[in-house]
PDB file of C-alpha atoms in Angstrom:
ATOM      1  CA  UNK A   1     303.026  77.070 126.859  1.00 47.00           C
ATOM      2  CA  UNK A   2     299.934  79.215 126.971  1.00 48.00           C
ATOM      3  CA  UNK A   3     299.631  78.593 130.686  1.00 50.00           C
ATOM      4  CA  UNK A   4     303.154  79.800 131.579  1.00 51.00           C
ATOM      5  CA  UNK A   5     302.260  83.492 132.076  1.00 58.00           C
ATOM      6  CA  UNK A   6     299.421  82.463 134.397  1.00 57.00           C
ATOM      7  CA  UNK A   7     301.821  80.329 136.472  1.00 52.00           C
ATOM      8  CA  UNK A   8     304.209  83.244 136.730  1.00 51.00           C
ATOM      9  CA  UNK A   9     301.373  85.478 137.903  1.00 48.00           C
ATOM     10  CA  UNK A  10     300.296  82.962 140.531  1.00 49.00           C
ATOM     11  CA  UNK A  11     303.875  82.487 141.733  1.00 52.00           C
ATOM     12  CA  UNK A  12     304.386  86.249 141.993  1.00 54.00           C
ATOM     13  CA  UNK A  13     301.129  86.623 143.900  1.00 54.00           C
ATOM     14  CA  UNK A  14     302.137  83.884 146.324  1.00 47.00           C
ATOM     15  CA  UNK A  15     305.522  85.524 146.946  1.00 49.00           C
ATOM     16  CA  UNK A  16     303.851  88.865 147.578  1.00 48.00           C
ATOM     17  CA  UNK A  17     301.441  87.200 149.988  1.00 48.00           C
ATOM     18  CA  UNK A  18     304.326  85.656 151.904  1.00 42.00           C
ATOM     19  CA  UNK A  19     306.076  89.041 152.089  1.00 45.00           C
ATOM     20  CA  UNK A  20     302.930  90.725 153.401  1.00 42.00           C
ATOM     21  CA  UNK A  21     302.372  87.936 155.902  1.00 43.00           C
ATOM     22  CA  UNK A  22     305.731  88.782 157.446  1.00 45.00           C
ATOM     23  CA  UNK A  23     304.417  92.138 158.622  1.00 44.00           C
ATOM     24  CA  UNK A  24     301.656  90.474 160.607  1.00 43.00           C
ATOM     25  CA  UNK A  25     302.228  89.315 164.140  1.00 41.00           C
ATOM     26  CA  UNK A  26     300.951  86.455 166.204  1.00 36.00           C
ATOM     27  CA  UNK A  27     298.278  88.769 167.641  1.00 36.00           C
ATOM     28  CA  UNK A  28     296.891  89.341 164.156  1.00 41.00           C
ATOM     29  CA  UNK A  29     297.623  93.048 163.668  1.00 43.00           C
ATOM     30  CA  UNK A  30     298.350  94.269 160.170  1.00 49.00           C
ATOM     31  CA  UNK A  31     301.026  96.957 159.937  1.00 48.00           C
ATOM     32  CA  UNK A  32     300.809  97.562 156.194  1.00 55.00           C
ATOM     33  CA  UNK A  33     299.096 100.909 156.793  1.00 58.00           C
ATOM     34  CA  UNK A  34     302.181 102.138 158.669  1.00 55.00           C
ATOM     35  CA  UNK A  35     304.710 104.110 156.565  1.00 60.00           C
ATOM     36  CA  UNK A  36     307.931 102.210 155.968  1.00 64.00           C
ATOM     37  CA  UNK A  37     310.011 104.835 157.795  1.00 61.00           C
ATOM     38  CA  UNK A  38     308.001 104.143 160.963  1.00 54.00           C
ATOM     39  CA  UNK A  39     308.905 100.463 161.089  1.00 57.00           C
ATOM     40  CA  UNK A  40     311.653  99.427 163.527  1.00 53.00           C
ATOM     41  CA  UNK A  41     315.015  99.604 161.806  1.00 58.00           C
ATOM     42  CA  UNK A  42     316.987  96.522 160.848  1.00 57.00           C
ATOM     43  CA  UNK A  43     314.102  94.068 160.992  1.00 53.00           C
ATOM     44  CA  UNK A  44     312.274  92.499 158.068  1.00 56.00           C
ATOM     45  CA  UNK A  45     309.195  91.785 160.175  1.00 58.00           C
ATOM     46  CA  UNK A  46     307.566  94.113 162.662  1.00 54.00           C
ATOM     47  CA  UNK A  47     308.052  92.805 166.219  1.00 52.00           C
ATOM     48  CA  UNK A  48     305.098  91.963 168.369  1.00 50.00           C
ATOM     49  CA  UNK A  49     303.350  94.995 169.918  1.00 47.00           C
ATOM     50  CA  UNK A  50     302.971  92.810 172.997  1.00 44.00           C
ATOM     51  CA  UNK A  51     306.729  93.071 173.427  1.00 47.00           C
ATOM     52  CA  UNK A  52     306.964  96.701 172.334  1.00 51.00           C
ATOM     53  CA  UNK A  53     304.096  98.142 174.297  1.00 48.00           C
ATOM     54  CA  UNK A  54     303.364  95.769 177.154  1.00 45.00           C
ATOM     55  CA  UNK A  55     300.483  93.390 177.844  1.00 40.00           C
ATOM     56  CA  UNK A  56     297.777  96.065 177.792  1.00 40.00           C
ATOM     57  CA  UNK A  57     298.919  98.047 174.781  1.00 40.00           C
ATOM     58  CA  UNK A  58     299.027  95.461 172.040  1.00 39.00           C
ATOM     59  CA  UNK A  59     296.050  96.963 170.190  1.00 42.00           C
ATOM     60  CA  UNK A  60     297.494 100.474 170.013  1.00 42.00           C
ATOM     61  CA  UNK A  61     300.504 100.066 167.694  1.00 44.00           C
ATOM     62  CA  UNK A  62     299.225 102.182 164.764  1.00 45.00           C
ATOM     63  CA  UNK A  63     298.297 105.027 167.121  1.00 45.00           C
ATOM     64  CA  UNK A  64     301.117 104.847 169.624  1.00 53.00           C
ATOM     65  CA  UNK A  65     303.872 106.248 167.470  1.00 64.00           C
ATOM     66  CA  UNK A  66     303.983 110.025 167.265  1.00 77.00           C
ATOM     67  CA  UNK A  67     303.075 111.216 163.761  1.00 81.00           C
ATOM     68  CA  UNK A  68     305.760 112.702 161.546  1.00 84.00           C
ATOM     69  CA  UNK A  69     305.519 116.503 161.340  1.00 88.00           C
ATOM     70  CA  UNK A  70     307.974 119.138 160.115  1.00 89.00           C
ATOM     71  CA  UNK A  71     310.390 120.066 162.916  1.00 92.00           C
ATOM     72  CA  UNK A  72     312.647 123.067 163.474  1.00 94.00           C
ATOM     73  CA  UNK A  73     316.162 123.282 164.875  1.00 95.00           C
ATOM     74  CA  UNK A  74     316.108 124.346 168.532  1.00 96.00           C
ATOM     75  CA  UNK A  75     319.033 125.466 170.685  1.00 95.00           C
ATOM     76  CA  UNK A  76     318.360 124.835 174.376  1.00 95.00           C
ATOM     77  CA  UNK A  77     319.873 128.182 175.316  1.00 94.00           C
ATOM     78  CA  UNK A  78     317.435 130.025 173.044  1.00 96.00           C
ATOM     79  CA  UNK A  79     314.268 128.373 174.343  1.00 96.00           C
ATOM     80  CA  UNK A  80     314.971 129.414 177.933  1.00 96.00           C
ATOM     81  CA  UNK A  81     312.516 131.726 179.689  1.00 97.00           C
ATOM     82  CA  UNK A  82     308.785 132.357 179.824  1.00 97.00           C
ATOM     83  CA  UNK A  83     306.351 131.547 177.017  1.00 97.00           C
ATOM     84  CA  UNK A  84     302.609 132.208 176.943  1.00 96.00           C
ATOM     85  CA  UNK A  85     300.137 129.747 175.448  1.00 94.00           C
ATOM     86  CA  UNK A  86     297.954 131.701 173.008  1.00 93.00           C
ATOM     87  CA  UNK A  87     295.969 129.110 171.096  1.00 91.00           C
ATOM     88  CA  UNK A  88     295.676 125.337 170.880  1.00 89.00           C
ATOM     89  CA  UNK A  89     293.763 122.590 169.115  1.00 88.00           C
ATOM     90  CA  UNK A  90     293.845 119.100 170.600  1.00 85.00           C
ATOM     91  CA  UNK A  91     292.026 115.811 170.971  1.00 80.00           C
ATOM     92  CA  UNK A  92     290.121 113.848 173.563  1.00 64.00           C
ATOM     93  CA  UNK A  93     290.390 110.563 171.737  1.00 55.00           C
ATOM     94  CA  UNK A  94     288.430 108.145 173.888  1.00 48.00           C
ATOM     95  CA  UNK A  95     289.683 109.403 177.237  1.00 50.00           C
ATOM     96  CA  UNK A  96     288.245 111.689 179.928  1.00 47.00           C
ATOM     97  CA  UNK A  97     288.750 115.425 179.680  1.00 51.00           C
ATOM     98  CA  UNK A  98     291.992 116.417 181.349  1.00 52.00           C
ATOM     99  CA  UNK A  99     292.586 119.035 184.020  1.00 48.00           C
ATOM    100  CA  UNK A 100     293.800 121.591 181.455  1.00 55.00           C
ATOM    101  CA  UNK A 101     290.535 121.756 179.498  1.00 64.00           C
ATOM    102  CA  UNK A 102     290.107 124.558 178.836  1.00 79.00           C
ATOM    103  CA  UNK A 103     293.392 126.241 179.743  1.00 86.00           C
ATOM    104  CA  UNK A 104     292.740 129.139 182.126  1.00 89.00           C
ATOM    105  CA  UNK A 105     294.691 132.355 182.448  1.00 92.00           C
ATOM    106  CA  UNK A 106     296.996 131.204 185.309  1.00 92.00           C
ATOM    107  CA  UNK A 107     297.943 128.137 183.241  1.00 93.00           C
ATOM    108  CA  UNK A 108     298.979 130.120 180.167  1.00 94.00           C
ATOM    109  CA  UNK A 109     302.543 130.825 181.276  1.00 96.00           C
ATOM    110  CA  UNK A 110     305.110 128.059 180.698  1.00 96.00           C
ATOM    111  CA  UNK A 111     308.669 128.519 181.971  1.00 97.00           C
ATOM    112  CA  UNK A 112     311.473 126.674 180.153  1.00 98.00           C
ATOM    113  CA  UNK A 113     314.655 125.962 182.165  1.00 97.00           C
ATOM    114  CA  UNK A 114     317.318 124.143 180.078  1.00 97.00           C
ATOM    115  CA  UNK A 115     320.111 121.959 181.404  1.00 96.00           C
ATOM    116  CA  UNK A 116     322.807 122.271 178.757  1.00 95.00           C
ATOM    117  CA  UNK A 117     325.041 119.568 180.240  1.00 94.00           C
ATOM    118  CA  UNK A 118     322.315 116.921 180.419  1.00 94.00           C
ATOM    119  CA  UNK A 119     320.700 117.869 177.090  1.00 95.00           C
ATOM    120  CA  UNK A 120     317.349 118.326 178.777  1.00 96.00           C
ATOM    121  CA  UNK A 121     315.031 120.998 180.114  1.00 97.00           C
ATOM    122  CA  UNK A 122     312.422 121.439 182.827  1.00 97.00           C
ATOM    123  CA  UNK A 123     309.130 123.050 181.867  1.00 97.00           C
ATOM    124  CA  UNK A 124     306.999 124.424 184.699  1.00 97.00           C
ATOM    125  CA  UNK A 125     303.348 125.407 184.472  1.00 95.00           C
ATOM    126  CA  UNK A 126     300.563 126.149 186.934  1.00 95.00           C
ATOM    127  CA  UNK A 127     297.723 123.631 186.974  1.00 92.00           C
ATOM    128  CA  UNK A 128     294.560 125.176 188.411  1.00 89.00           C
ATOM    129  CA  UNK A 129     292.476 122.206 189.587  1.00 85.00           C
ATOM    130  CA  UNK A 130     290.021 123.843 191.929  1.00 83.00           C
ATOM    131  CA  UNK A 131     290.087 123.683 194.892  1.00 86.00           C
ATOM    132  CA  UNK A 132     293.759 122.688 194.509  1.00 89.00           C
ATOM    133  CA  UNK A 133     296.536 124.500 192.648  1.00 92.00           C
ATOM    134  CA  UNK A 134     299.720 122.793 191.489  1.00 93.00           C
ATOM    135  CA  UNK A 135     302.957 123.776 189.823  1.00 95.00           C
ATOM    136  CA  UNK A 136     303.850 120.948 187.450  1.00 94.00           C
ATOM    137  CA  UNK A 137     307.545 120.695 186.599  1.00 96.00           C
ATOM    138  CA  UNK A 138     308.193 118.240 183.759  1.00 95.00           C
ATOM    139  CA  UNK A 139     311.615 117.020 182.630  1.00 96.00           C
ATOM    140  CA  UNK A 140     312.060 116.790 178.842  1.00 96.00           C
ATOM    141  CA  UNK A 141     315.085 115.110 177.206  1.00 94.00           C
ATOM    142  CA  UNK A 142     316.277 116.349 173.820  1.00 95.00           C
ATOM    143  CA  UNK A 143     316.540 113.909 170.911  1.00 92.00           C
ATOM    144  CA  UNK A 144     320.236 113.157 170.258  1.00 89.00           C
ATOM    145  CA  UNK A 145     319.921 113.912 166.524  1.00 89.00           C
ATOM    146  CA  UNK A 146     316.794 116.057 166.129  1.00 92.00           C
ATOM    147  CA  UNK A 147     317.173 119.178 168.262  1.00 95.00           C
ATOM    148  CA  UNK A 148     313.496 120.116 167.888  1.00 95.00           C
ATOM    149  CA  UNK A 149     312.212 116.814 169.352  1.00 93.00           C
ATOM    150  CA  UNK A 150     311.903 116.137 173.088  1.00 95.00           C
ATOM    151  CA  UNK A 151     310.749 113.097 175.100  1.00 90.00           C
ATOM    152  CA  UNK A 152     309.257 112.666 178.542  1.00 90.00           C
ATOM    153  CA  UNK A 153     308.506 109.186 179.840  1.00 82.00           C
ATOM    154  CA  UNK A 154     306.007 109.785 182.638  1.00 78.00           C
ATOM    155  CA  UNK A 155     305.879 106.148 183.695  1.00 68.00           C
ATOM    156  CA  UNK A 156     306.200 102.672 182.246  1.00 62.00           C
ATOM    157  CA  UNK A 157     303.131 102.977 180.001  1.00 65.00           C
ATOM    158  CA  UNK A 158     303.076 106.671 179.132  1.00 75.00           C
ATOM    159  CA  UNK A 159     305.424 108.337 176.650  1.00 79.00           C
ATOM    160  CA  UNK A 160     305.151 112.039 175.802  1.00 87.00           C
ATOM    161  CA  UNK A 161     306.723 113.457 172.636  1.00 90.00           C
ATOM    162  CA  UNK A 162     307.071 117.186 171.924  1.00 94.00           C
ATOM    163  CA  UNK A 163     308.015 118.297 168.420  1.00 94.00           C
ATOM    164  CA  UNK A 164     308.781 121.977 167.821  1.00 96.00           C
ATOM    165  CA  UNK A 165     307.450 122.705 164.339  1.00 94.00           C
ATOM    166  CA  UNK A 166     308.339 126.403 164.170  1.00 94.00           C
ATOM    167  CA  UNK A 167     310.694 128.351 166.394  1.00 95.00           C
ATOM    168  CA  UNK A 168     311.643 132.018 166.695  1.00 94.00           C
ATOM    169  CA  UNK A 169     313.402 132.525 170.014  1.00 95.00           C
ATOM    170  CA  UNK A 170     312.324 136.180 170.193  1.00 93.00           C
ATOM    171  CA  UNK A 171     308.694 135.857 169.091  1.00 94.00           C
ATOM    172  CA  UNK A 172     306.850 132.558 168.980  1.00 94.00           C
ATOM    173  CA  UNK A 173     306.920 128.802 168.528  1.00 94.00           C
ATOM    174  CA  UNK A 174     304.499 126.094 167.422  1.00 94.00           C
ATOM    175  CA  UNK A 175     304.557 122.723 169.213  1.00 94.00           C
ATOM    176  CA  UNK A 176     303.066 119.356 168.248  1.00 93.00           C
ATOM    177  CA  UNK A 177     302.451 117.234 171.342  1.00 91.00           C
ATOM    178  CA  UNK A 178     301.815 113.481 171.513  1.00 85.00           C
ATOM    179  CA  UNK A 179     300.904 111.658 174.704  1.00 83.00           C
ATOM    180  CA  UNK A 180     300.569 107.891 174.321  1.00 76.00           C
ATOM    181  CA  UNK A 181     298.833 106.009 177.104  1.00 69.00           C
ATOM    182  CA  UNK A 182     299.626 102.535 175.865  1.00 57.00           C
ATOM    183  CA  UNK A 183     298.261 100.834 178.967  1.00 58.00           C
ATOM    184  CA  UNK A 184     294.774 101.869 177.787  1.00 56.00           C
ATOM    185  CA  UNK A 185     294.225 100.862 174.148  1.00 52.00           C
ATOM    186  CA  UNK A 186     293.071 103.832 172.096  1.00 55.00           C
ATOM    187  CA  UNK A 187     293.750 106.479 174.758  1.00 61.00           C
ATOM    188  CA  UNK A 188     296.114 108.795 172.963  1.00 71.00           C
ATOM    189  CA  UNK A 189     296.466 112.550 172.828  1.00 80.00           C
ATOM    190  CA  UNK A 190     297.482 114.834 169.967  1.00 85.00           C
ATOM    191  CA  UNK A 191     297.633 118.619 169.994  1.00 88.00           C
ATOM    192  CA  UNK A 192     299.122 121.716 168.398  1.00 91.00           C
ATOM    193  CA  UNK A 193     300.063 124.497 170.820  1.00 92.00           C
ATOM    194  CA  UNK A 194     300.996 128.049 169.804  1.00 94.00           C
ATOM    195  CA  UNK A 195     303.155 129.997 172.263  1.00 95.00           C
ATOM    196  CA  UNK A 196     304.589 133.512 172.206  1.00 95.00           C
ATOM    197  CA  UNK A 197     307.119 135.490 174.189  1.00 95.00           C
ATOM    198  CA  UNK A 198     304.568 138.263 174.703  1.00 93.00           C
ATOM    199  CA  UNK A 199     301.682 137.844 177.108  1.00 92.00           C
ATOM    200  CA  UNK A 200     299.395 139.321 174.455  1.00 89.00           C
ATOM    201  CA  UNK A 201     300.549 138.311 170.986  1.00 87.00           C
ATOM    202  CA  UNK A 202     299.774 140.870 168.284  1.00 83.00           C
ATOM    203  CA  UNK A 203     300.598 138.792 165.224  1.00 80.00           C
ATOM    204  CA  UNK A 204     299.369 135.476 163.850  1.00 80.00           C
ATOM    205  CA  UNK A 205     301.052 132.074 164.059  1.00 78.00           C
ATOM    206  CA  UNK A 206     300.399 129.462 161.403  1.00 75.00           C
ATOM    207  CA  UNK A 207     299.508 126.034 162.786  1.00 72.00           C
ATOM    208  CA  UNK A 208     301.635 124.224 160.181  1.00 78.00           C
ATOM    209  CA  UNK A 209     299.192 121.301 159.891  1.00 84.00           C
ATOM    210  CA  UNK A 210     296.147 121.199 157.617  1.00 83.00           C
ATOM    211  CA  UNK A 211     292.534 120.923 158.775  1.00 83.00           C
ATOM    212  CA  UNK A 212     292.505 117.453 157.214  1.00 84.00           C
ATOM    213  CA  UNK A 213     295.438 116.417 159.411  1.00 83.00           C
ATOM    214  CA  UNK A 214     293.652 117.835 162.461  1.00 81.00           C
ATOM    215  CA  UNK A 215     290.544 115.771 161.713  1.00 81.00           C
ATOM    216  CA  UNK A 216     292.580 112.626 161.037  1.00 79.00           C
ATOM    217  CA  UNK A 217     294.156 112.911 164.485  1.00 78.00           C
ATOM    218  CA  UNK A 218     290.814 113.926 166.033  1.00 78.00           C
ATOM    219  CA  UNK A 219     292.181 117.330 167.054  1.00 81.00           C
ATOM    220  CA  UNK A 220     288.883 119.174 167.210  1.00 77.00           C
ATOM    221  CA  UNK A 221     289.014 120.931 170.606  1.00 78.00           C
ATOM    222  CA  UNK A 222     289.984 124.438 169.398  1.00 81.00           C
ATOM    223  CA  UNK A 223     290.477 127.257 171.900  1.00 85.00           C
ATOM    224  CA  UNK A 224     292.187 130.583 172.472  1.00 88.00           C
ATOM    225  CA  UNK A 225     293.601 131.358 175.914  1.00 91.00           C
ATOM    226  CA  UNK A 226     292.898 134.531 177.887  1.00 89.00           C
ATOM    227  CA  UNK A 227     296.406 135.519 178.991  1.00 92.00           C
ATOM    228  CA  UNK A 228     295.759 139.032 180.311  1.00 90.00           C
ATOM    229  CA  UNK A 229     292.970 138.696 182.892  1.00 91.00           C
ATOM    230  CA  UNK A 230     295.332 137.569 185.675  1.00 93.00           C
ATOM    231  CA  UNK A 231     298.889 137.593 186.942  1.00 94.00           C
ATOM    232  CA  UNK A 232     300.235 134.005 187.185  1.00 93.00           C
ATOM    233  CA  UNK A 233     302.549 135.096 190.007  1.00 94.00           C
ATOM    234  CA  UNK A 234     299.489 135.619 192.225  1.00 94.00           C
ATOM    235  CA  UNK A 235     298.860 131.856 192.093  1.00 94.00           C
ATOM    236  CA  UNK A 236     302.395 130.631 192.788  1.00 93.00           C
ATOM    237  CA  UNK A 237     302.116 131.068 196.547  1.00 91.00           C
ATOM    238  CA  UNK A 238     299.107 128.709 196.553  1.00 93.00           C
ATOM    239  CA  UNK A 239     300.646 126.107 194.241  1.00 95.00           C
ATOM    240  CA  UNK A 240     302.116 122.797 195.410  1.00 94.00           C
ATOM    241  CA  UNK A 241     304.940 121.559 193.222  1.00 94.00           C
ATOM    242  CA  UNK A 242     304.583 118.252 191.354  1.00 93.00           C
ATOM    243  CA  UNK A 243     307.910 117.009 189.964  1.00 94.00           C
ATOM    244  CA  UNK A 244     307.682 114.736 186.905  1.00 92.00           C
ATOM    245  CA  UNK A 245     311.141 113.231 186.238  1.00 91.00           C
ATOM    246  CA  UNK A 246     311.974 111.498 182.964  1.00 87.00           C
ATOM    247  CA  UNK A 247     312.095 107.657 183.188  1.00 79.00           C
ATOM    248  CA  UNK A 248     311.798 107.758 186.950  1.00 81.00           C
ATOM    249  CA  UNK A 249     308.837 107.539 189.292  1.00 76.00           C
ATOM    250  CA  UNK A 250     308.094 110.297 191.769  1.00 83.00           C
ATOM    251  CA  UNK A 251     306.558 108.232 194.553  1.00 79.00           C
ATOM    252  CA  UNK A 252     304.683 111.276 195.842  1.00 83.00           C
ATOM    253  CA  UNK A 253     302.565 111.222 192.671  1.00 79.00           C
ATOM    254  CA  UNK A 254     301.526 107.559 192.879  1.00 73.00           C
ATOM    255  CA  UNK A 255     297.780 107.214 193.314  1.00 69.00           C
ATOM    256  CA  UNK A 256     297.449 103.468 192.669  1.00 63.00           C
ATOM    257  CA  UNK A 257     299.434 100.320 193.494  1.00 60.00           C
ATOM    258  CA  UNK A 258     302.412  99.650 191.216  1.00 54.00           C
ATOM    259  CA  UNK A 259     303.138  96.026 190.348  1.00 53.00           C
ATOM    260  CA  UNK A 260     306.788  95.059 190.913  1.00 49.00           C
ATOM    261  CA  UNK A 261     306.590  92.839 187.808  1.00 48.00           C
ATOM    262  CA  UNK A 262     306.024  95.716 185.371  1.00 48.00           C
ATOM    263  CA  UNK A 263     309.222  96.228 183.411  1.00 47.00           C
ATOM    264  CA  UNK A 264     309.986  99.021 180.999  1.00 47.00           C
ATOM    265  CA  UNK A 265     311.828  96.522 178.805  1.00 47.00           C
ATOM    266  CA  UNK A 266     308.508  94.937 177.866  1.00 44.00           C
ATOM    267  CA  UNK A 267     306.936  98.193 176.779  1.00 47.00           C
ATOM    268  CA  UNK A 268     308.533  99.418 173.579  1.00 49.00           C
ATOM    269  CA  UNK A 269     311.733  99.495 171.599  1.00 50.00           C
ATOM    270  CA  UNK A 270     313.370 102.497 173.244  1.00 49.00           C
ATOM    271  CA  UNK A 271     315.999 102.580 170.492  1.00 56.00           C
ATOM    272  CA  UNK A 272     313.329 103.617 167.976  1.00 56.00           C
ATOM    273  CA  UNK A 273     311.290 106.342 169.663  1.00 51.00           C
ATOM    274  CA  UNK A 274     310.468 108.642 166.766  1.00 47.00           C
TER     275      UNK A 274
END
């Protein structure tokens, strides 16, 4: 009888081991570090990242879901108009420096144009990539339940998520941006962007996230933007528009061959985006 407690302990340990084994996939990833609320709903075992993220993204599962941050309620009609990027802190996690690093004065203005019927908005912004100048127009679709969350699927292997953490339609807003390049394992982008209605903001906007959170997401590129040394309108006549539709491919932007066998269905569970 003295051995009964030990048998119970062993049996309990075995059951726990079986339960933990269910959250491992055939590729060998361990999802136990993921919070429970980030697991796909209605499934006892996490599905294979190979199915969720495509053949090249199977090593990126823990990093390819946008982190949970506090979000505000946003009415599309109230976000309409011009906003000026004042300050930002973002990451270059294993990928080359992008065109917007650092943001220059002509790139500071972002124009939000909502489509109330479609539940989406277009955001336009100058991209000064000397010797070329572009006007990027990006389509963002509002989350059906969270009004402060927006998605833009640039192509089959790139999902952008914008979460508005603080919003005052007359003064300022704070945005958390995730860009997940799941075709390249480990190439992911995180950033906090502070925008104001005024070209020169007099107050101070809290970033909402702690320094510890910034370091954990490798957001260490910290800059303020000079918004007053130019007039963005002077650059519009030189800019060539680049249209970035949501879940569609603008063939004019293709710079490499696209395989006809790449299917969005093999990329991620689109029913569980956040």
